[in-house]
Tab-separated table of C-alpha atoms in Angstrom:
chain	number	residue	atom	x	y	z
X	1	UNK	CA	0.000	0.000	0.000
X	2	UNK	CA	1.279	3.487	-0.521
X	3	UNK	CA	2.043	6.142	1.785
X	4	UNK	CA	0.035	9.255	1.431
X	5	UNK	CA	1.265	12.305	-0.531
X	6	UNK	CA	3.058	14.688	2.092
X	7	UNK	CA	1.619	18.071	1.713
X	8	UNK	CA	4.672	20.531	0.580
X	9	UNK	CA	2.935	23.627	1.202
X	10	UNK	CA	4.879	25.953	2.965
X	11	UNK	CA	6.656	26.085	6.175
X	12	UNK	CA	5.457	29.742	7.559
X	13	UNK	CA	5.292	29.342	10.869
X	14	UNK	CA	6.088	27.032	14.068
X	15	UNK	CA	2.745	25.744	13.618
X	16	UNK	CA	3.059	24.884	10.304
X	17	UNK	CA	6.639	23.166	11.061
X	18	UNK	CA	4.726	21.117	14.185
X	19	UNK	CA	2.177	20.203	11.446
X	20	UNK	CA	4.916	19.025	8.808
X	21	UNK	CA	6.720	16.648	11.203
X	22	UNK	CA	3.549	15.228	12.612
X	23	UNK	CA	2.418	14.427	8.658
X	24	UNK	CA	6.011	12.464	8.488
X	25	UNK	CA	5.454	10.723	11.116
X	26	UNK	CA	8.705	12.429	13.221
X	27	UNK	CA	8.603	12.270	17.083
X	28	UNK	CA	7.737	15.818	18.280
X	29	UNK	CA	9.864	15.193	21.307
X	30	UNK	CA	10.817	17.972	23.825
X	31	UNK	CA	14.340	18.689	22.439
X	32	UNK	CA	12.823	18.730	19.167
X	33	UNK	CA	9.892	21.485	20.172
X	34	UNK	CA	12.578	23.957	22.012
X	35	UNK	CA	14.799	23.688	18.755
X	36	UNK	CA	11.480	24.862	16.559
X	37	UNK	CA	10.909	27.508	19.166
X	38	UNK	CA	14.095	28.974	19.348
X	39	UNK	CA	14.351	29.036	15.544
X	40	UNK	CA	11.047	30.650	15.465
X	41	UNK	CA	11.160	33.162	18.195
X	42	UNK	CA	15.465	34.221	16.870
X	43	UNK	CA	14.416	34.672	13.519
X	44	UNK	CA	17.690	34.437	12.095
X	45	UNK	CA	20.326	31.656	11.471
X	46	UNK	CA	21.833	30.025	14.087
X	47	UNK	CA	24.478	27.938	14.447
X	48	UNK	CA	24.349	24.255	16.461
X	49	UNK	CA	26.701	25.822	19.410
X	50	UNK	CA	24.308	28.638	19.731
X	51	UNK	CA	21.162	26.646	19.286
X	52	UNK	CA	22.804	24.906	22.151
X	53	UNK	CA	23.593	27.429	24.548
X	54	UNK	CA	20.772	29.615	24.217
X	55	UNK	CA	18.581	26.745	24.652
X	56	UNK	CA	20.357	26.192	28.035
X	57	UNK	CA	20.822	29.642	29.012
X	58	UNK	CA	16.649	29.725	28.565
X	59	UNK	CA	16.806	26.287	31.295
X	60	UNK	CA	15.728	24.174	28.576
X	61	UNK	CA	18.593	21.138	29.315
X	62	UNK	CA	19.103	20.078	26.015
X	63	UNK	CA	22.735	17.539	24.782
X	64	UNK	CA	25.163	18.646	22.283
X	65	UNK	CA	24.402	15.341	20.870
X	66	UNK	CA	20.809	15.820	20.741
X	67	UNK	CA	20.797	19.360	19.102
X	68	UNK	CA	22.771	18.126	16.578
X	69	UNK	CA	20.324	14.925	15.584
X	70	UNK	CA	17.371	16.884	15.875
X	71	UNK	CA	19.080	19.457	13.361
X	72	UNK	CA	20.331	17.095	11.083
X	73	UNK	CA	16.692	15.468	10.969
X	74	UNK	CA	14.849	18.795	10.484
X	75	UNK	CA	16.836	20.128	7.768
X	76	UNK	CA	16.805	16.448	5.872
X	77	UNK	CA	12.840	16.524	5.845
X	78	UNK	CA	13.101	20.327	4.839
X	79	UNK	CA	11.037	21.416	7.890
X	80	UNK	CA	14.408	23.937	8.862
X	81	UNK	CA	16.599	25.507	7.052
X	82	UNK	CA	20.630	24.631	6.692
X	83	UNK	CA	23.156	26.729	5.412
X	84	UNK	CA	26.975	25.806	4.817
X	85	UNK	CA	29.007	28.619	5.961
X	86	UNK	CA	32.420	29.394	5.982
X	87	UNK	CA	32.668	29.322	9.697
X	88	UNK	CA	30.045	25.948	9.638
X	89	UNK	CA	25.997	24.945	8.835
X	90	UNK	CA	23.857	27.734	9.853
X	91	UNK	CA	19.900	26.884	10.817
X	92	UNK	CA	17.002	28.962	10.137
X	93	UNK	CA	13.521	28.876	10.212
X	94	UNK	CA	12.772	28.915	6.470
X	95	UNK	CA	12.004	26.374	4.445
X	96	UNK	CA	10.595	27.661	1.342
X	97	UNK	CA	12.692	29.212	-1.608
X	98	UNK	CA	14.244	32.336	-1.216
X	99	UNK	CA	17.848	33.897	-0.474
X	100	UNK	CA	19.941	35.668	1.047
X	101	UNK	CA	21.745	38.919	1.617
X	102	UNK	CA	25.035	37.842	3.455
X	103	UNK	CA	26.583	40.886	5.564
X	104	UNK	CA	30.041	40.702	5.593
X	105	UNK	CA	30.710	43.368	8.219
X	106	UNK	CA	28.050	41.554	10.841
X	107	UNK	CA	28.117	37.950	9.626
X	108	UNK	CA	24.658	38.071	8.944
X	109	UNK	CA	22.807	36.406	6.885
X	110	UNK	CA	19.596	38.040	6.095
X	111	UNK	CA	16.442	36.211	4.197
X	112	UNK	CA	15.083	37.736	1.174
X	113	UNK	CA	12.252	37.360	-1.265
X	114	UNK	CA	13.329	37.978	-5.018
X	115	UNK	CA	11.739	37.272	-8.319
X	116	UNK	CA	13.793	37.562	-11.110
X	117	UNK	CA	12.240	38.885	-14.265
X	118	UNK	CA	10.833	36.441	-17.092
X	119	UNK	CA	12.972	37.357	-19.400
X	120	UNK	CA	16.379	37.218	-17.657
X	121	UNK	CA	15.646	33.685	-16.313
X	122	UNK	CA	15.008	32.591	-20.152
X	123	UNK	CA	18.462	34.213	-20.996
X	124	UNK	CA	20.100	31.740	-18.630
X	125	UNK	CA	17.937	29.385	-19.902
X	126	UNK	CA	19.236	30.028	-23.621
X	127	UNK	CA	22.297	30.428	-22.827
X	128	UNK	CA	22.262	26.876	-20.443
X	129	UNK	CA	20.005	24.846	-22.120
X	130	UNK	CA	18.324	23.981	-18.977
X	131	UNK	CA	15.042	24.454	-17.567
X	132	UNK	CA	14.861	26.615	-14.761
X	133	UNK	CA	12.569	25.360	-11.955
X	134	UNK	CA	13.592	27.099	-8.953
X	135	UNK	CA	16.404	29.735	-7.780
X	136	UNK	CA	18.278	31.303	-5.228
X	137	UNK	CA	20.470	34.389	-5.124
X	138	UNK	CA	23.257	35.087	-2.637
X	139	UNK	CA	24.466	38.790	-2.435
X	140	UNK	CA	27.510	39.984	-0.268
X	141	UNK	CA	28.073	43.430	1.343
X	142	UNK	CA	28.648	45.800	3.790
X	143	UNK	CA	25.757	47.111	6.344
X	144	UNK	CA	28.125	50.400	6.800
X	145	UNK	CA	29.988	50.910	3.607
X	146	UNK	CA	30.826	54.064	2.194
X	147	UNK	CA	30.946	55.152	-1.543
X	148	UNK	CA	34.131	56.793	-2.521
């Protein structure tokens, strides 16, 4: 018998990530809520080590170990984000397409909607030969540059 067709619509809220690993059948265990929580209530991408200790600063006892399953099983069912980074993987919230402004100054990295026009995705596609189905962008600079 086959499974059931797993919704993909997206991941907007805690809610809606609760939802998506209850439809997959994944354990919402304690560890695993205060992960979705934190990445929810940050808003921005975090890093297992400070996943870790802000979890424990907040008195939620949580492992290394088990921040670093429960990340690794989130972002493999697409419910979080994960981001390789020159200083490591970075986790955030979002799990539908879009990208990101990276801030080189402030290490940020900042999400952002973007839609390229028709016509310059069917130049890459010319110029490719492949069909483009999806997209992201990443764009680097300075919160406090100044123009010469």
């Amino acid at each position: 018998m086959q499974k059931p067709a797993i919704s993909k619509k997206a991941i907007r809220s805690l809610e809606d990530a609760l939802e998506r690993c209850q439809n997959l059948g994944m354990r919402v265990s304690r560890q695993r809520r205060f992960i979705l929580e934190l990445l929810w209530q940050a808003n921005e991408h975090l890093s297992a080590r400070e996943i870790y200790d802000r979890l424990n600063q907040q008195g939620k006892e949580i492992g290394h170990t088990s921040v670093y399953q429960n990340l690794e099983a989130l972002s493999s069912q697409g419910i979080i984000e994960c981001i390789e980074h020159c200083d490591g993987r970075l986790y955030g919230n979002i799990s539908e397409a879009h990208s990101h402004v990276n801030c080189l100054d402030t290490k940020q990295i900042l999400d952002v909607y973007i839609e390229l026009p028709s016509d310059l995705l069917e130049q890459v596609e010319a110029q490719t030969g492949v069909k483009i189905s999806s997209y992201t962008i990443n764009f680097f600079g300075n919160r406090n540059s100044t123009s010469d």
